mmCIF file of C-alpha atoms in Angstrom:
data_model
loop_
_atom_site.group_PDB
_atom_site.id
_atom_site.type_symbol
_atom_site.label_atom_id
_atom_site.label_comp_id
_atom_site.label_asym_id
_atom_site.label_seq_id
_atom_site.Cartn_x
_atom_site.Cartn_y
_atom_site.Cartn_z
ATOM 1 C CA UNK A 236 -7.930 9.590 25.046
ATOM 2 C CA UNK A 237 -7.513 7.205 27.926
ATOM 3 C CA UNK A 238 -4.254 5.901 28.943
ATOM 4 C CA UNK A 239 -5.301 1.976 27.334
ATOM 5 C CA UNK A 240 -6.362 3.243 24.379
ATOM 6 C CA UNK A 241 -3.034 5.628 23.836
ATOM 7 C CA UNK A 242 -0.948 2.561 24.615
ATOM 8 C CA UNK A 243 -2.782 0.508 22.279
ATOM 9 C CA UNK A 244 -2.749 3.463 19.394
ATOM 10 C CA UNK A 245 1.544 3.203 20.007
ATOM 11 C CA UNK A 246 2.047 0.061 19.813
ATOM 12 C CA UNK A 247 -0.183 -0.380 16.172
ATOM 13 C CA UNK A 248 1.823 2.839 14.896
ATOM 14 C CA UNK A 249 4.896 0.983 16.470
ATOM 15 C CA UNK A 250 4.750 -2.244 14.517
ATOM 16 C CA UNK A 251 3.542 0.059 10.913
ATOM 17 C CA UNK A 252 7.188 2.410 11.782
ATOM 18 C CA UNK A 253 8.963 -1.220 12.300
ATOM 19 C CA UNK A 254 7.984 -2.959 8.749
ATOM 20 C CA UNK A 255 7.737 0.115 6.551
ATOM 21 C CA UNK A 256 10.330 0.620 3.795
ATOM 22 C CA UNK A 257 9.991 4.169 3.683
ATOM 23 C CA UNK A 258 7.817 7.046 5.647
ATOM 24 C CA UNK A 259 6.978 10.763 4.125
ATOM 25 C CA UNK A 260 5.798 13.351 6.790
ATOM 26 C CA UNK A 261 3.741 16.245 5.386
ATOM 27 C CA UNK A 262 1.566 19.083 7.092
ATOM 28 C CA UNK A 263 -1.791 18.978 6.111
ATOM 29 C CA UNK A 264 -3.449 22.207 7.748
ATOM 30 C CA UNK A 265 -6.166 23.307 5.536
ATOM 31 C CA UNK A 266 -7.281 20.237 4.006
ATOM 32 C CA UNK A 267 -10.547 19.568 3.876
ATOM 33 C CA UNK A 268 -11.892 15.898 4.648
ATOM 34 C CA UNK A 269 -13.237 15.545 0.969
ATOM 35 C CA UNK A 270 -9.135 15.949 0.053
ATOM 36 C CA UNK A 271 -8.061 13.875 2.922
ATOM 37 C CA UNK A 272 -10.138 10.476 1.637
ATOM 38 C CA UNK A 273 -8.660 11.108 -1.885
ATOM 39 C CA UNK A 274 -5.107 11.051 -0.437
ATOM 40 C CA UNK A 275 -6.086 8.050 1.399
ATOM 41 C CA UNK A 276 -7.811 6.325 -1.671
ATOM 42 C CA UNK A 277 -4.699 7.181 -3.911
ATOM 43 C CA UNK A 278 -2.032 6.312 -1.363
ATOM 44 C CA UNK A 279 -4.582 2.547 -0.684
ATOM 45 C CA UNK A 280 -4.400 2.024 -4.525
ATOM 46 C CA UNK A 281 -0.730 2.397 -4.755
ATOM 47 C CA UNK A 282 0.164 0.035 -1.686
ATOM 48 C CA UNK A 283 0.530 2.883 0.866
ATOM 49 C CA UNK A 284 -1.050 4.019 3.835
ATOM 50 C CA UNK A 285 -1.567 7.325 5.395
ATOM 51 C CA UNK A 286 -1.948 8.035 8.924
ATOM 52 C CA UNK A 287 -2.438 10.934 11.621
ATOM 53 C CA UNK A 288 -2.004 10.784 15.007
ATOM 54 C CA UNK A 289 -1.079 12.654 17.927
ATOM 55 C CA UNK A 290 3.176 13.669 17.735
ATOM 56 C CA UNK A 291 3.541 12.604 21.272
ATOM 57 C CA UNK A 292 2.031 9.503 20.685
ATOM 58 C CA UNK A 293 4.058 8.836 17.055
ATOM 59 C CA UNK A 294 7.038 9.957 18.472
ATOM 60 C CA UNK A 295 6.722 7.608 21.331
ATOM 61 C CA UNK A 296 6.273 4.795 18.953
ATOM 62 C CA UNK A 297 9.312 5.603 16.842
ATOM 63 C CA UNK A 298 11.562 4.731 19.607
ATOM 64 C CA UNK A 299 13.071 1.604 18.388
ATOM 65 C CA UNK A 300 12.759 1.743 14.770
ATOM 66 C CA UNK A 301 14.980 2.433 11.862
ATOM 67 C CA UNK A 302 12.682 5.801 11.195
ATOM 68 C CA UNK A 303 13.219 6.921 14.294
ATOM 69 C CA UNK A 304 14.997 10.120 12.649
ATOM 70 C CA UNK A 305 11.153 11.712 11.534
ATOM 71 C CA UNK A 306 10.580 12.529 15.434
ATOM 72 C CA UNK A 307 12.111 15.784 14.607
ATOM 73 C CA UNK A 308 9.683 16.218 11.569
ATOM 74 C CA UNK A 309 6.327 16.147 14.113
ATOM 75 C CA UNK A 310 5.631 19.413 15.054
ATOM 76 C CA UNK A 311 2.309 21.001 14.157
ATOM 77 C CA UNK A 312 -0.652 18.983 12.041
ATOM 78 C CA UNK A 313 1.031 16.334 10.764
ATOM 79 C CA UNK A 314 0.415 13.306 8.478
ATOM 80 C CA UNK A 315 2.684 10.268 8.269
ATOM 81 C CA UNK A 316 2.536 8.133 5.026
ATOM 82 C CA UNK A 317 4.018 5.010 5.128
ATOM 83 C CA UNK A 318 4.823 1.752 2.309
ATOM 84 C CA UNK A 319 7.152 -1.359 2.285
ATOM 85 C CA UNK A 320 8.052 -0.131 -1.810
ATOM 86 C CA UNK A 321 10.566 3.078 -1.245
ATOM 87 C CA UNK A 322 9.108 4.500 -4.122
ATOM 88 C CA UNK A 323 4.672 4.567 -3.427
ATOM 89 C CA UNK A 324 3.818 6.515 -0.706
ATOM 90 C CA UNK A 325 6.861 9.520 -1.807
ATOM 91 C CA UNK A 326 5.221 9.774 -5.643
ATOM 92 C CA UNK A 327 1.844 9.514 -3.743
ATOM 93 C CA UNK A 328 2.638 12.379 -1.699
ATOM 94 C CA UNK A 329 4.123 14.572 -4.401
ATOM 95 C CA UNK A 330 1.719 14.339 -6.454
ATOM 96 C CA UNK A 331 -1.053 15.049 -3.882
ATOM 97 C CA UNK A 332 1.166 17.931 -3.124
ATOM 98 C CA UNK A 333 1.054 19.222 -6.762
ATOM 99 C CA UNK A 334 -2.861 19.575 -6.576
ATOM 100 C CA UNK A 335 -3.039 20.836 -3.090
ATOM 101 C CA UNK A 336 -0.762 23.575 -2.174
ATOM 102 C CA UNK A 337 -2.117 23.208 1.773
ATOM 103 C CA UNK A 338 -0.032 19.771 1.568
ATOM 104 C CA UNK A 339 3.152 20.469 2.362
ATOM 105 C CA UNK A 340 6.071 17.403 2.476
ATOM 106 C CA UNK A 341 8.645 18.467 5.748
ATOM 107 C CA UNK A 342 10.584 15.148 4.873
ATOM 108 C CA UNK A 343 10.471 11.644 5.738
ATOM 109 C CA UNK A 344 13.239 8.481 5.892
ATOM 110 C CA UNK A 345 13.726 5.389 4.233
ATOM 111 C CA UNK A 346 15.344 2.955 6.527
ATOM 112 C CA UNK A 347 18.074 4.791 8.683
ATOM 113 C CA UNK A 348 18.368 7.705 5.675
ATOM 114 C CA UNK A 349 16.545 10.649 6.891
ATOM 115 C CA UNK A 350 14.959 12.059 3.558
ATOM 116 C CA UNK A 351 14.666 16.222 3.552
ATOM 117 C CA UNK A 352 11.767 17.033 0.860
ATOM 118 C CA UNK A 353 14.057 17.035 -2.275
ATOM 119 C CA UNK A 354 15.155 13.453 -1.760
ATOM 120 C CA UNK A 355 11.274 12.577 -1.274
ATOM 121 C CA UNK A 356 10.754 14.277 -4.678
ATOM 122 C CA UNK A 357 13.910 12.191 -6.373
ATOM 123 C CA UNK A 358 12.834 9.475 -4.486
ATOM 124 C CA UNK A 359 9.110 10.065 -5.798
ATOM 125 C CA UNK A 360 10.589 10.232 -9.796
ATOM 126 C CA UNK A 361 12.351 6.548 -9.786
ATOM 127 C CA UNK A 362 9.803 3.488 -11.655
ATOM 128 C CA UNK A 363 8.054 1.402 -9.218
ATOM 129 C CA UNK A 364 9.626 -2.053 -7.890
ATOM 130 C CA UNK A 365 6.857 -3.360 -10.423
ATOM 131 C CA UNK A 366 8.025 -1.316 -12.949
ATOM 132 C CA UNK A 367 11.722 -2.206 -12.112
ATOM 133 C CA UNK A 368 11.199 -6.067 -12.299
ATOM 134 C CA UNK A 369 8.770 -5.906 -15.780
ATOM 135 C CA UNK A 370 12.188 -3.865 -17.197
ATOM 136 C CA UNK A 371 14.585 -6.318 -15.664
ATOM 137 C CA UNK A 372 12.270 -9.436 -17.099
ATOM 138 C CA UNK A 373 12.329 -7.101 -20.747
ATOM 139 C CA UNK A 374 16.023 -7.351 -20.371
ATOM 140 C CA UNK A 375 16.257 -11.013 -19.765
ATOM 141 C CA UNK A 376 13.556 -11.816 -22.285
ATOM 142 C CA UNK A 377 15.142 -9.675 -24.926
ATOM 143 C CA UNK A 378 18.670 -11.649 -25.845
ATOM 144 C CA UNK A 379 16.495 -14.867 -25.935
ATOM 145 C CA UNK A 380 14.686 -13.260 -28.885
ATOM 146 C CA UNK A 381 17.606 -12.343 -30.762
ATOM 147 C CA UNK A 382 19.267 -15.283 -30.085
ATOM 148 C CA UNK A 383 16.277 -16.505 -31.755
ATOM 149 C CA UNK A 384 16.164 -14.103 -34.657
ATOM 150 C CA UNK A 385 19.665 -14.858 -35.619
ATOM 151 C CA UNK A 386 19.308 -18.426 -35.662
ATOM 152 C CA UNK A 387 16.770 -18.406 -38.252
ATOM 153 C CA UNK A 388 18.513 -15.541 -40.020
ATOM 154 C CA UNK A 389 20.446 -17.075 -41.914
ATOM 155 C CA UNK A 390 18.046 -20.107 -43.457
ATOM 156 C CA UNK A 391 15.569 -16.918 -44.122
ATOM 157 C CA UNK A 392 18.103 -16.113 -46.639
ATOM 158 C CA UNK A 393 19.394 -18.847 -47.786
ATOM 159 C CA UNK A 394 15.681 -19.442 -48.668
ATOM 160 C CA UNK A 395 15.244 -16.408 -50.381
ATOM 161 C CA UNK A 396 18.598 -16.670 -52.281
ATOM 162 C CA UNK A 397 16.675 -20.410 -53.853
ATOM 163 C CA UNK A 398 13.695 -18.607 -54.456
ATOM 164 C CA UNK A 399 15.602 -15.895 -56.548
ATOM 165 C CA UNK A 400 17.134 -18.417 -58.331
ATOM 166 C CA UNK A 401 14.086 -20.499 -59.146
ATOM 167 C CA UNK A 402 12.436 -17.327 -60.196
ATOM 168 C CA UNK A 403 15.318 -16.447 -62.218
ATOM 169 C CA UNK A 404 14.935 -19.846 -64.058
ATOM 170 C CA UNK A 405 11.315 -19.296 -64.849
ATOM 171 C CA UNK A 406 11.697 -16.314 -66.707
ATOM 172 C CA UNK A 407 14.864 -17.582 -68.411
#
């Protein structure tokens, strides 16, 4: 790799450490490439990115970042998987992991936290921030309803206590 192009590869991997929520660092020795797309596809679909470089080169780039604590993490084959949500690219990973047993998580960090591989799995089990704002909107929505409901409660049987009587005539 020449010296431009090494330079050019830390300062992109610079500015992805800089605006990503959260970054998961897994081994990946023994995957084949066939494996390595679908982690890519799945971690694309679900807002993350995945990406492999050389450690010299990542660790350079982490200098000045809030994730600055994975440097320790790069040793070996390594693959970095990075998302703005906390939650994507750690349920991502996990359940790659579950299929492929070559896929091993080391750790990772959100923010200044440095994450060792059972926070990436807690991390990995809370609802997406979609899933966390359609449950927050549910909550608002709800009390509306039932505001609602018990408004109209009472005519409903107030109606129904006419209608009784009005059948009760008709037989009578």
């Amino acid at each position: 790799m020449e010296r431009a192009a090494k330079k050019e590869a830390v300062e992109t991997l610079n500015e992805v450490f800089k605006t990503t929520g959260v970054a998961v660092v897994a081994h990946y020795s023994g995957l084949t490439v066939a494996q390595m797309q679908t982690l890519r596809t799945q971690m694309k679909q679900a807002g993350a990115s995945v990406k492999v470089s050389k450690n010299r080169l990542a660790k350079i780039a982490l200098e000045g970042t809030d994730v600055v604590s994975i440097g320790s993490l790069l040793k070996g084959p390594t693959v970095i998987a990075t998302s703005n949500d906390p939650v994507a690219a750690p349920k991502v990973a996990i359940e790659f992991a579950k299929t492929n047993e070559k896929f091993v998580i080391l750790g990772g960090a959100m923010g200044t936290t440095v994450l060792n591989p059972d926070a990436v799995k807690a991390l990995a089990s809370l609802p997406s921030l979609d899933e966390l704002r359609a449950k927050i909107v549910g909550l608002l929505v709800a009390p509306a309803t039932k505001i609602a409901q018990l408004s109209t409660a009472p005519a409903a049987k107030l109606a129904r206590v006419v209608q009784a009587y009005a059948s009760k005539s008709e037989a009578a």
